[in-house]
PDB file of C-alpha atoms in Angstrom:
ATOM      1  CA  UNK A  30      -0.027  -0.122  -0.071  1.00 39.00           C
ATOM      2  CA  UNK A  31       2.668   2.599   0.839  1.00 43.00           C
ATOM      3  CA  UNK A  32       4.367   2.116  -2.773  1.00 46.00           C
ATOM      4  CA  UNK A  33       0.831   2.570  -4.328  1.00 46.00           C
ATOM      5  CA  UNK A  34       0.475   5.947  -2.584  1.00 41.00           C
ATOM      6  CA  UNK A  35       3.890   7.066  -3.420  1.00 40.00           C
ATOM      7  CA  UNK A  36       3.108   6.181  -7.138  1.00 42.00           C
ATOM      8  CA  UNK A  37      -0.030   8.123  -7.031  1.00 43.00           C
ATOM      9  CA  UNK A  38       1.602  11.209  -5.590  1.00 43.00           C
ATOM     10  CA  UNK A  39       4.291  10.929  -8.201  1.00 43.00           C
ATOM     11  CA  UNK A  40       1.648  10.823 -10.904  1.00 45.00           C
ATOM     12  CA  UNK A  41      -0.203  13.722  -9.399  1.00 40.00           C
ATOM     13  CA  UNK A  42       2.785  15.847  -8.932  1.00 41.00           C
ATOM     14  CA  UNK A  43       3.481  15.453 -12.849  1.00 47.00           C
ATOM     15  CA  UNK A  44      -0.359  16.274 -13.534  1.00 45.00           C
ATOM     16  CA  UNK A  45      -0.698  19.012 -11.017  1.00 46.00           C
ATOM     17  CA  UNK A  46       2.706  20.695 -10.283  1.00 49.00           C
ATOM     18  CA  UNK A  47       2.548  22.447  -7.023  1.00 48.00           C
ATOM     19  CA  UNK A  48       4.925  24.964  -8.368  1.00 49.00           C
ATOM     20  CA  UNK A  49       3.519  28.269  -9.336  1.00 57.00           C
ATOM     21  CA  UNK A  50       3.988  29.588 -12.913  1.00 59.00           C
ATOM     22  CA  UNK A  51       7.461  31.337 -13.194  1.00 84.00           C
ATOM     23  CA  UNK A  52       6.580  33.820 -15.836  1.00 88.00           C
ATOM     24  CA  UNK A  53       3.643  36.128 -16.624  1.00 90.00           C
ATOM     25  CA  UNK A  54       2.753  37.859 -19.717  1.00 90.00           C
ATOM     26  CA  UNK A  55       0.680  41.052 -19.579  1.00 90.00           C
ATOM     27  CA  UNK A  56      -0.779  42.872 -22.488  1.00 90.00           C
ATOM     28  CA  UNK A  57      -0.009  46.619 -21.450  1.00 89.00           C
ATOM     29  CA  UNK A  58      -1.631  48.217 -24.544  1.00 88.00           C
ATOM     30  CA  UNK A  59      -3.495  47.389 -27.735  1.00 86.00           C
ATOM     31  CA  UNK A  60      -4.448  50.658 -29.455  1.00 90.00           C
ATOM     32  CA  UNK A  61      -6.293  49.763 -32.812  1.00 89.00           C
ATOM     33  CA  UNK A  62      -7.130  46.277 -31.993  1.00 88.00           C
ATOM     34  CA  UNK A  63     -10.770  45.198 -32.159  1.00 88.00           C
ATOM     35  CA  UNK A  64     -11.943  44.371 -28.510  1.00 83.00           C
ATOM     36  CA  UNK A  65     -12.916  40.880 -29.438  1.00 87.00           C
ATOM     37  CA  UNK A  66      -9.250  39.959 -30.790  1.00 92.00           C
ATOM     38  CA  UNK A  67      -7.382  36.995 -28.991  1.00 93.00           C
ATOM     39  CA  UNK A  68      -3.974  37.350 -27.585  1.00 93.00           C
ATOM     40  CA  UNK A  69      -2.153  33.928 -28.249  1.00 95.00           C
ATOM     41  CA  UNK A  70       1.362  33.535 -26.767  1.00 95.00           C
ATOM     42  CA  UNK A  71       3.321  30.372 -27.010  1.00 93.00           C
ATOM     43  CA  UNK A  72       6.515  29.884 -24.690  1.00 90.00           C
ATOM     44  CA  UNK A  73       8.286  26.604 -25.417  1.00 87.00           C
ATOM     45  CA  UNK A  74       5.611  23.999 -25.970  1.00 88.00           C
ATOM     46  CA  UNK A  75       2.917  25.887 -23.775  1.00 92.00           C
ATOM     47  CA  UNK A  76       0.239  28.207 -25.339  1.00 95.00           C
ATOM     48  CA  UNK A  77      -1.772  30.449 -23.558  1.00 95.00           C
ATOM     49  CA  UNK A  78      -4.761  32.458 -25.075  1.00 95.00           C
ATOM     50  CA  UNK A  79      -7.247  34.884 -23.765  1.00 93.00           C
ATOM     51  CA  UNK A  80      -9.344  37.968 -25.152  1.00 92.00           C
ATOM     52  CA  UNK A  81      -7.345  41.133 -25.292  1.00 90.00           C
ATOM     53  CA  UNK A  82      -9.932  42.718 -23.161  1.00 87.00           C
ATOM     54  CA  UNK A  83      -9.680  40.180 -20.337  1.00 85.00           C
ATOM     55  CA  UNK A  84      -6.945  42.172 -18.617  1.00 84.00           C
ATOM     56  CA  UNK A  85      -5.503  39.055 -16.840  1.00 88.00           C
ATOM     57  CA  UNK A  86      -1.862  37.717 -17.140  1.00 91.00           C
ATOM     58  CA  UNK A  87      -0.802  34.554 -19.166  1.00 93.00           C
ATOM     59  CA  UNK A  88       0.981  32.343 -16.897  1.00 92.00           C
ATOM     60  CA  UNK A  89       3.900  29.888 -18.141  1.00 90.00           C
ATOM     61  CA  UNK A  90       6.121  27.260 -16.531  1.00 88.00           C
ATOM     62  CA  UNK A  91       9.737  27.644 -16.264  1.00 80.00           C
ATOM     63  CA  UNK A  92      11.636  26.953 -19.392  1.00 74.00           C
ATOM     64  CA  UNK A  93      15.501  26.935 -19.009  1.00 75.00           C
ATOM     65  CA  UNK A  94      17.893  29.066 -21.132  1.00 76.00           C
ATOM     66  CA  UNK A  95      16.917  31.720 -23.659  1.00 80.00           C
ATOM     67  CA  UNK A  96      13.164  31.658 -24.380  1.00 81.00           C
ATOM     68  CA  UNK A  97      11.370  32.813 -27.519  1.00 87.00           C
ATOM     69  CA  UNK A  98       7.732  33.985 -27.183  1.00 91.00           C
ATOM     70  CA  UNK A  99       5.520  33.681 -30.394  1.00 94.00           C
ATOM     71  CA  UNK A 100       2.815  36.198 -30.196  1.00 94.00           C
ATOM     72  CA  UNK A 101      -0.279  36.108 -32.330  1.00 94.00           C
ATOM     73  CA  UNK A 102      -3.266  38.253 -32.226  1.00 92.00           C
ATOM     74  CA  UNK A 103      -6.220  36.315 -33.557  1.00 93.00           C
ATOM     75  CA  UNK A 104      -9.523  37.784 -35.063  1.00 91.00           C
ATOM     76  CA  UNK A 105     -12.604  35.472 -35.296  1.00 86.00           C
ATOM     77  CA  UNK A 106     -13.520  35.032 -38.863  1.00 85.00           C
ATOM     78  CA  UNK A 107     -16.537  32.814 -38.109  1.00 86.00           C
ATOM     79  CA  UNK A 108     -18.117  30.319 -35.960  1.00 87.00           C
ATOM     80  CA  UNK A 109     -20.730  27.398 -35.487  1.00 87.00           C
ATOM     81  CA  UNK A 110     -21.645  24.516 -33.474  1.00 90.00           C
ATOM     82  CA  UNK A 111     -21.683  20.664 -34.053  1.00 90.00           C
ATOM     83  CA  UNK A 112     -23.998  18.620 -31.983  1.00 89.00           C
ATOM     84  CA  UNK A 113     -22.040  15.447 -31.271  1.00 88.00           C
ATOM     85  CA  UNK A 114     -24.359  12.440 -30.673  1.00 83.00           C
ATOM     86  CA  UNK A 115     -23.115   9.405 -28.720  1.00 84.00           C
ATOM     87  CA  UNK A 116     -20.596   7.441 -30.658  1.00 82.00           C
ATOM     88  CA  UNK A 117     -21.959   3.917 -30.595  1.00 85.00           C
ATOM     89  CA  UNK A 118     -20.040   2.139 -33.420  1.00 89.00           C
ATOM     90  CA  UNK A 119     -16.655   3.482 -32.623  1.00 87.00           C
ATOM     91  CA  UNK A 120     -16.123   5.063 -36.105  1.00 91.00           C
ATOM     92  CA  UNK A 121     -15.014   8.617 -37.022  1.00 92.00           C
ATOM     93  CA  UNK A 122     -17.892  11.078 -38.023  1.00 92.00           C
ATOM     94  CA  UNK A 123     -17.297  13.920 -40.398  1.00 92.00           C
ATOM     95  CA  UNK A 124     -19.280  17.060 -39.976  1.00 92.00           C
ATOM     96  CA  UNK A 125     -19.568  19.936 -42.558  1.00 92.00           C
ATOM     97  CA  UNK A 126     -19.973  23.405 -41.299  1.00 91.00           C
ATOM     98  CA  UNK A 127     -20.858  26.522 -43.684  1.00 90.00           C
ATOM     99  CA  UNK A 128     -20.139  29.634 -41.965  1.00 87.00           C
ATOM    100  CA  UNK A 129     -20.578  33.055 -43.619  1.00 84.00           C
ATOM    101  CA  UNK A 130     -19.900  31.737 -46.911  1.00 89.00           C
ATOM    102  CA  UNK A 131     -16.949  29.678 -45.779  1.00 91.00           C
ATOM    103  CA  UNK A 132     -17.069  25.776 -45.479  1.00 93.00           C
ATOM    104  CA  UNK A 133     -14.837  23.599 -43.077  1.00 92.00           C
ATOM    105  CA  UNK A 134     -15.181  19.777 -42.552  1.00 93.00           C
ATOM    106  CA  UNK A 135     -14.274  18.273 -39.116  1.00 93.00           C
ATOM    107  CA  UNK A 136     -13.745  14.717 -38.288  1.00 93.00           C
ATOM    108  CA  UNK A 137     -14.317  13.444 -34.931  1.00 92.00           C
ATOM    109  CA  UNK A 138     -13.222  10.222 -33.844  1.00 90.00           C
ATOM    110  CA  UNK A 139     -13.035   8.189 -30.364  1.00 85.00           C
ATOM    111  CA  UNK A 140      -9.484   7.893 -29.180  1.00 84.00           C
TER     112      UNK A 140
END
């Protein structure tokens, strides 16, 4: 039993690290950008996104050495909904969306 507890604690530590984020990125000013735009920042393999109007910092884990931040400002060009029904046969399902004259096709499959 003690080994099982230690193993569970080790797995939880990997999934839910107790150390806080070691870097914050704050949007200080954004004149001329639409209020509905999204700030997207990638540091290493971690990506964080938030509306530019949120006013909250994006927090990232520690990355050793020099660090490159990839910054994108995203603007929504359309949106829609897909109603997912229970997948009883285990097969991939395709969904076609037409949004504001644009078309996209999604495939949803169980893992």
